[in-house]
Amino acid sequence: MDVLVRLLQLLVLLLTLPLHLMALLGCWQPLCKSYFPYLMAALTAKSNQKMENKKRELFGQIKRLTGGSGKVALLELGCGTGANFQFYPAGCRITCLDPNPHMEKLLTKSMAENRHLQYEQFVVASGEDMKQLANGSMDVVVSTLVLCSVQSPRRVLQEVQRVLRPGGVFFFWEHVAEPRGSWALLWQQVLEPTWKHIGDGCCLTRETWKDLESAQFSELQMEQQPPPFKWLPVGPHIMGKAIK
């Protein structure tokens, strides 16, 4: 099976050789950073239509965390174009974090469309290093389709626990690898080296549920959902919450 994967990877590489050459020469990454926000805006709009009920169910739980002040300090990792904003309840004070500064332009549009939220700041940083944010400063941290593209999911989850207050909640929605031994996983393995360039570092074969299980949250609730787009190599999704 490994030999077949390598041969098919080579075939895909040859078919997409210009892309890989641009990446090797350092030309692709700046281009990707510029176009990726617009690709994400298109895909997340369609994804929200398919996942609306589930997202409302997941993020509707944030209302219970408002307390006496009626406010919730919420950090969204890899906030992208702000596609989740419509699902957050009133009273959320949003801090947006994304390593791609080009996201801010589209993020501003989402802010204007969701006046029920209060926006604190946009931080250009990776999830592995959120030193701009103080320990225990957040009631809620949200990550949707982010842990697939970070360098170290383990380190990101450590940072999530650091910035959450005791009893704070981490809400997640992530795509993960197809089942081991399946043909679907084989094709994910074949396409992953090329997909990483197209998807701004997105990895198709991560078993993110294992990182969540080993992160030592006090409580973890998780369920699996089918992928919203059958024509993409992105696999099943896991959604849920983890309590510090």
mmCIF file of C-alpha atoms in Angstrom:
data_model
loop_
_atom_site.group_PDB
_atom_site.id
_atom_site.type_symbol
_atom_site.label_atom_id
_atom_site.label_comp_id
_atom_site.label_asym_id
_atom_site.label_seq_id
_atom_site.Cartn_x
_atom_site.Cartn_y
_atom_site.Cartn_z
ATOM 1 C CA MET A 1 0.000 0.000 0.000
ATOM 2 C CA ASP A 2 2.831 2.414 0.853
ATOM 3 C CA VAL A 3 4.420 1.813 -2.553
ATOM 4 C CA LEU A 4 1.115 2.543 -4.293
ATOM 5 C CA VAL A 5 0.734 5.775 -2.315
ATOM 6 C CA ARG A 6 4.243 6.892 -3.290
ATOM 7 C CA LEU A 7 3.647 6.151 -6.961
ATOM 8 C CA LEU A 8 0.339 8.001 -7.005
ATOM 9 C CA GLN A 9 1.882 10.934 -5.111
ATOM 10 C CA LEU A 10 4.563 11.139 -7.799
ATOM 11 C CA LEU A 11 1.914 11.124 -10.533
ATOM 12 C CA VAL A 12 0.000 13.967 -8.843
ATOM 13 C CA LEU A 13 3.263 15.871 -8.357
ATOM 14 C CA LEU A 14 4.026 15.607 -12.072
ATOM 15 C CA LEU A 15 0.528 16.771 -12.965
ATOM 16 C CA THR A 16 0.884 19.790 -10.663
ATOM 17 C CA LEU A 17 4.592 20.399 -11.262
ATOM 18 C CA PRO A 18 4.301 24.190 -11.852
ATOM 19 C CA LEU A 19 2.687 24.623 -8.437
ATOM 20 C CA HIS A 20 5.443 22.661 -6.683
ATOM 21 C CA LEU A 21 8.158 24.558 -8.542
ATOM 22 C CA MET A 22 6.608 27.864 -7.498
ATOM 23 C CA ALA A 23 6.515 26.639 -3.897
ATOM 24 C CA LEU A 24 10.153 25.548 -4.096
ATOM 25 C CA LEU A 25 11.180 28.958 -5.414
ATOM 26 C CA GLY A 26 9.201 30.778 -2.714
ATOM 27 C CA CYS A 27 6.714 32.283 -5.163
ATOM 28 C CA TRP A 28 3.629 30.296 -4.202
ATOM 29 C CA GLN A 29 3.223 31.162 -0.520
ATOM 30 C CA PRO A 30 2.724 34.944 -0.986
ATOM 31 C CA LEU A 31 0.217 34.249 -3.774
ATOM 32 C CA CYS A 32 -1.618 31.712 -1.622
ATOM 33 C CA LYS A 33 -1.843 34.126 1.310
ATOM 34 C CA SER A 34 -3.502 36.658 -1.006
ATOM 35 C CA TYR A 35 -6.083 34.412 -2.703
ATOM 36 C CA PHE A 36 -6.849 32.056 0.196
ATOM 37 C CA PRO A 37 -9.167 34.474 2.078
ATOM 38 C CA TYR A 38 -11.417 34.711 -0.979
ATOM 39 C CA LEU A 39 -11.444 30.927 -1.419
ATOM 40 C CA MET A 40 -12.346 30.545 2.260
ATOM 41 C CA ALA A 41 -15.116 33.145 1.983
ATOM 42 C CA ALA A 42 -16.755 31.171 -0.831
ATOM 43 C CA LEU A 43 -16.401 27.760 0.821
ATOM 44 C CA THR A 44 -17.449 28.822 4.314
ATOM 45 C CA ALA A 45 -20.614 30.473 3.015
ATOM 46 C CA LYS A 46 -21.664 27.180 1.405
ATOM 47 C CA SER A 47 -20.496 25.182 4.430
ATOM 48 C CA ASN A 48 -22.566 27.338 6.784
ATOM 49 C CA GLN A 49 -25.664 26.612 4.734
ATOM 50 C CA LYS A 50 -25.099 22.868 5.144
ATOM 51 C CA MET A 51 -23.990 22.986 8.787
ATOM 52 C CA GLU A 52 -26.195 25.799 10.089
ATOM 53 C CA ASN A 53 -28.271 23.717 12.507
ATOM 54 C CA LYS A 54 -25.254 21.958 13.988
ATOM 55 C CA LYS A 55 -23.319 25.205 14.375
ATOM 56 C CA ARG A 56 -26.258 26.865 16.106
ATOM 57 C CA GLU A 57 -26.491 23.867 18.432
ATOM 58 C CA LEU A 58 -22.768 24.009 19.228
ATOM 59 C CA PHE A 59 -22.311 27.757 19.654
ATOM 60 C CA GLY A 60 -25.704 28.248 21.279
ATOM 61 C CA GLN A 61 -24.100 26.817 24.422
ATOM 62 C CA ILE A 62 -22.029 30.011 24.770
ATOM 63 C CA LYS A 63 -25.118 31.780 26.186
ATOM 64 C CA ARG A 64 -24.761 29.733 29.382
ATOM 65 C CA LEU A 65 -21.323 31.218 30.029
ATOM 66 C CA THR A 66 -22.335 34.884 30.134
ATOM 67 C CA GLY A 67 -22.759 34.999 33.921
ATOM 68 C CA GLY A 68 -23.997 38.085 35.757
ATOM 69 C CA SER A 69 -22.227 40.563 33.445
ATOM 70 C CA GLY A 70 -23.943 39.265 30.325
ATOM 71 C CA LYS A 71 -20.559 39.341 28.585
ATOM 72 C CA VAL A 72 -18.288 36.576 27.289
ATOM 73 C CA ALA A 73 -14.631 37.064 26.375
ATOM 74 C CA LEU A 74 -14.275 34.933 23.235
ATOM 75 C CA LEU A 75 -11.116 34.186 21.277
ATOM 76 C CA GLU A 76 -11.471 32.719 17.798
ATOM 77 C CA LEU A 77 -8.386 30.959 16.472
ATOM 78 C CA GLY A 78 -7.831 31.215 12.736
ATOM 79 C CA CYS A 79 -10.862 33.475 12.551
ATOM 80 C CA GLY A 80 -10.533 33.686 8.775
ATOM 81 C CA THR A 81 -13.357 35.696 7.235
ATOM 82 C CA GLY A 82 -15.555 35.676 10.363
ATOM 83 C CA ALA A 83 -17.889 32.965 9.095
ATOM 84 C CA ASN A 84 -18.820 31.928 12.653
ATOM 85 C CA PHE A 85 -19.838 35.396 13.848
ATOM 86 C CA GLN A 86 -23.507 34.981 12.905
ATOM 87 C CA PHE A 87 -23.767 32.006 15.282
ATOM 88 C CA TYR A 88 -22.362 33.749 18.377
ATOM 89 C CA PRO A 89 -24.883 35.140 20.881
ATOM 90 C CA ALA A 90 -25.070 38.810 21.811
ATOM 91 C CA GLY A 91 -22.710 39.823 24.581
ATOM 92 C CA CYS A 92 -19.605 38.205 23.100
ATOM 93 C CA ARG A 93 -16.455 40.328 23.147
ATOM 94 C CA ILE A 94 -14.477 38.934 20.223
ATOM 95 C CA THR A 95 -10.719 38.716 19.886
ATOM 96 C CA CYS A 96 -9.728 37.464 16.429
ATOM 97 C CA LEU A 97 -6.431 35.685 15.865
ATOM 98 C CA ASP A 98 -5.080 34.667 12.463
ATOM 99 C CA PRO A 99 -1.553 34.319 11.034
ATOM 100 C CA ASN A 100 -2.700 35.661 7.655
ATOM 101 C CA PRO A 101 -3.001 39.490 7.710
ATOM 102 C CA HIS A 102 -4.942 39.402 4.423
ATOM 103 C CA MET A 103 -7.939 37.987 6.331
ATOM 104 C CA GLU A 104 -8.588 41.308 8.052
ATOM 105 C CA LYS A 105 -10.167 42.921 4.982
ATOM 106 C CA LEU A 106 -12.892 40.263 4.717
ATOM 107 C CA LEU A 107 -13.135 40.067 8.491
ATOM 108 C CA THR A 108 -14.121 43.737 8.602
ATOM 109 C CA LYS A 109 -17.090 42.938 6.350
ATOM 110 C CA SER A 110 -18.291 40.232 8.746
ATOM 111 C CA MET A 111 -17.917 42.618 11.665
ATOM 112 C CA ALA A 112 -20.169 45.153 9.944
ATOM 113 C CA GLU A 113 -22.816 42.450 9.364
ATOM 114 C CA ASN A 114 -22.850 41.286 13.001
ATOM 115 C CA ARG A 115 -23.429 44.346 15.142
ATOM 116 C CA HIS A 116 -24.637 42.226 18.065
ATOM 117 C CA LEU A 117 -20.986 41.431 18.843
ATOM 118 C CA GLN A 118 -18.298 43.609 20.370
ATOM 119 C CA TYR A 119 -14.901 43.417 18.662
ATOM 120 C CA GLU A 120 -11.828 43.773 20.831
ATOM 121 C CA GLN A 121 -8.832 43.265 18.537
ATOM 122 C CA PHE A 122 -7.368 41.457 15.531
ATOM 123 C CA VAL A 123 -4.109 39.702 16.403
ATOM 124 C CA VAL A 124 -1.767 38.518 13.658
ATOM 125 C CA ALA A 125 -0.165 35.453 15.242
ATOM 126 C CA SER A 126 -0.080 31.678 15.130
ATOM 127 C CA GLY A 127 -2.026 29.524 17.540
ATOM 128 C CA GLU A 128 1.212 28.050 18.873
ATOM 129 C CA ASP A 129 2.373 31.422 20.199
ATOM 130 C CA MET A 130 -0.342 33.688 21.596
ATOM 131 C CA LYS A 131 1.917 35.684 23.887
ATOM 132 C CA GLN A 132 -0.147 38.843 23.231
ATOM 133 C CA LEU A 133 -2.980 37.268 25.266
ATOM 134 C CA ALA A 134 -2.830 37.010 29.042
ATOM 135 C CA ASN A 135 -3.224 33.830 31.083
ATOM 136 C CA GLY A 136 -6.846 33.048 31.967
ATOM 137 C CA SER A 137 -8.165 36.011 29.986
ATOM 138 C CA MET A 138 -10.796 34.142 27.920
ATOM 139 C CA ASP A 139 -14.110 32.532 28.811
ATOM 140 C CA VAL A 140 -14.345 30.773 25.444
ATOM 141 C CA VAL A 141 -11.928 29.754 22.695
ATOM 142 C CA VAL A 142 -13.258 28.639 19.301
ATOM 143 C CA SER A 143 -11.428 26.688 16.597
ATOM 144 C CA THR A 144 -13.111 25.661 13.342
ATOM 145 C CA LEU A 145 -11.038 24.026 10.600
ATOM 146 C CA VAL A 146 -7.817 25.348 12.117
ATOM 147 C CA LEU A 147 -5.962 22.463 13.764
ATOM 148 C CA CYS A 148 -5.522 20.857 10.340
ATOM 149 C CA SER A 149 -3.099 23.583 9.259
ATOM 150 C CA VAL A 150 -1.108 24.535 12.368
ATOM 151 C CA GLN A 151 2.455 23.318 12.845
ATOM 152 C CA SER A 152 1.736 21.693 16.217
ATOM 153 C CA PRO A 153 -1.832 20.910 17.368
ATOM 154 C CA ARG A 154 -0.427 19.839 20.733
ATOM 155 C CA ARG A 155 1.213 23.233 21.291
ATOM 156 C CA VAL A 156 -1.943 25.090 20.176
ATOM 157 C CA LEU A 157 -4.030 23.163 22.701
ATOM 158 C CA GLN A 158 -1.515 24.034 25.421
ATOM 159 C CA GLU A 159 -1.921 27.708 24.533
ATOM 160 C CA VAL A 160 -5.717 27.323 24.518
ATOM 161 C CA GLN A 161 -5.593 25.990 28.063
ATOM 162 C CA ARG A 162 -3.271 28.805 29.123
ATOM 163 C CA VAL A 163 -5.552 31.631 27.912
ATOM 164 C CA LEU A 164 -8.782 30.004 29.167
ATOM 165 C CA ARG A 165 -9.977 30.824 32.656
ATOM 166 C CA PRO A 166 -10.689 27.873 34.991
ATOM 167 C CA GLY A 167 -13.972 26.374 33.809
ATOM 168 C CA GLY A 168 -13.600 28.057 30.413
ATOM 169 C CA VAL A 169 -14.707 26.171 27.305
ATOM 170 C CA PHE A 170 -12.931 25.296 24.072
ATOM 171 C CA PHE A 171 -15.397 24.748 21.198
ATOM 172 C CA PHE A 172 -14.017 22.953 18.150
ATOM 173 C CA TRP A 173 -15.069 21.851 14.669
ATOM 174 C CA GLU A 174 -12.267 20.157 12.743
ATOM 175 C CA HIS A 175 -11.867 17.820 9.791
ATOM 176 C CA VAL A 176 -9.858 14.665 10.381
ATOM 177 C CA ALA A 177 -8.434 11.641 8.597
ATOM 178 C CA GLU A 178 -10.616 8.988 7.021
ATOM 179 C CA PRO A 179 -10.625 5.563 8.760
ATOM 180 C CA ARG A 180 -7.367 3.632 8.611
ATOM 181 C CA GLY A 181 -7.246 1.009 5.885
ATOM 182 C CA SER A 182 -9.891 2.741 3.764
ATOM 183 C CA TRP A 183 -9.469 3.782 0.141
ATOM 184 C CA ALA A 184 -10.583 7.263 1.161
ATOM 185 C CA LEU A 185 -7.549 7.556 3.465
ATOM 186 C CA LEU A 186 -5.280 6.319 0.689
ATOM 187 C CA TRP A 187 -6.444 9.149 -1.564
ATOM 188 C CA GLN A 188 -5.977 11.631 1.244
ATOM 189 C CA GLN A 189 -2.389 10.416 1.603
ATOM 190 C CA VAL A 190 -1.871 10.701 -2.159
ATOM 191 C CA LEU A 191 -3.238 14.230 -2.396
ATOM 192 C CA GLU A 192 -1.876 15.670 0.849
ATOM 193 C CA PRO A 193 1.527 16.975 -0.390
ATOM 194 C CA THR A 194 -0.206 18.984 -3.134
ATOM 195 C CA TRP A 195 -3.242 19.891 -1.030
ATOM 196 C CA LYS A 196 -0.995 21.522 1.589
ATOM 197 C CA HIS A 197 0.015 24.109 -1.017
ATOM 198 C CA ILE A 198 -3.533 24.697 -2.255
ATOM 199 C CA GLY A 199 -5.025 24.843 1.255
ATOM 200 C CA ASP A 200 -2.430 27.071 2.930
ATOM 201 C CA GLY A 201 -0.850 24.267 4.950
ATOM 202 C CA CYS A 202 -3.966 22.142 5.431
ATOM 203 C CA CYS A 203 -3.214 18.496 6.331
ATOM 204 C CA LEU A 204 -5.799 15.915 5.296
ATOM 205 C CA THR A 205 -4.665 12.990 7.442
ATOM 206 C CA ARG A 206 -4.487 14.373 10.974
ATOM 207 C CA GLU A 207 -6.095 12.335 13.747
ATOM 208 C CA THR A 208 -6.939 15.419 15.765
ATOM 209 C CA TRP A 209 -9.218 13.587 18.181
ATOM 210 C CA LYS A 210 -6.089 11.978 19.667
ATOM 211 C CA ASP A 211 -4.569 15.404 20.410
ATOM 212 C CA LEU A 212 -7.797 16.476 22.110
ATOM 213 C CA GLU A 213 -7.978 13.290 24.168
ATOM 214 C CA SER A 214 -4.400 13.688 25.385
ATOM 215 C CA ALA A 215 -4.670 17.422 26.144
ATOM 216 C CA GLN A 216 -5.847 16.828 29.741
ATOM 217 C CA PHE A 217 -8.997 18.917 29.680
ATOM 218 C CA SER A 218 -11.214 18.226 32.680
ATOM 219 C CA GLU A 219 -14.076 17.210 30.364
ATOM 220 C CA LEU A 220 -14.282 16.393 26.662
ATOM 221 C CA GLN A 221 -17.430 15.944 24.556
ATOM 222 C CA MET A 222 -17.028 15.024 20.913
ATOM 223 C CA GLU A 223 -19.079 13.664 18.008
ATOM 224 C CA GLN A 224 -18.345 12.941 14.356
ATOM 225 C CA GLN A 225 -20.120 14.441 11.359
ATOM 226 C CA PRO A 226 -19.859 13.562 7.643
ATOM 227 C CA PRO A 227 -17.950 16.005 5.434
ATOM 228 C CA PRO A 228 -20.148 18.761 3.953
ATOM 229 C CA PHE A 229 -18.570 18.490 0.488
ATOM 230 C CA LYS A 230 -18.213 15.016 -1.011
ATOM 231 C CA TRP A 231 -16.170 16.339 -3.948
ATOM 232 C CA LEU A 232 -13.317 17.539 -1.736
ATOM 233 C CA PRO A 233 -10.699 15.209 -0.224
ATOM 234 C CA VAL A 234 -11.478 16.619 3.227
ATOM 235 C CA GLY A 235 -12.645 13.819 5.509
ATOM 236 C CA PRO A 236 -15.169 13.539 8.346
ATOM 237 C CA HIS A 237 -15.524 16.348 10.896
ATOM 238 C CA ILE A 238 -15.370 16.203 14.669
ATOM 239 C CA MET A 239 -17.273 18.764 16.718
ATOM 240 C CA GLY A 240 -17.642 19.315 20.424
ATOM 241 C CA LYS A 241 -16.283 21.085 23.459
ATOM 242 C CA ALA A 242 -13.565 20.687 26.050
ATOM 243 C CA ILE A 243 -13.654 22.272 29.506
ATOM 244 C CA LYS A 244 -10.539 23.495 31.295
#
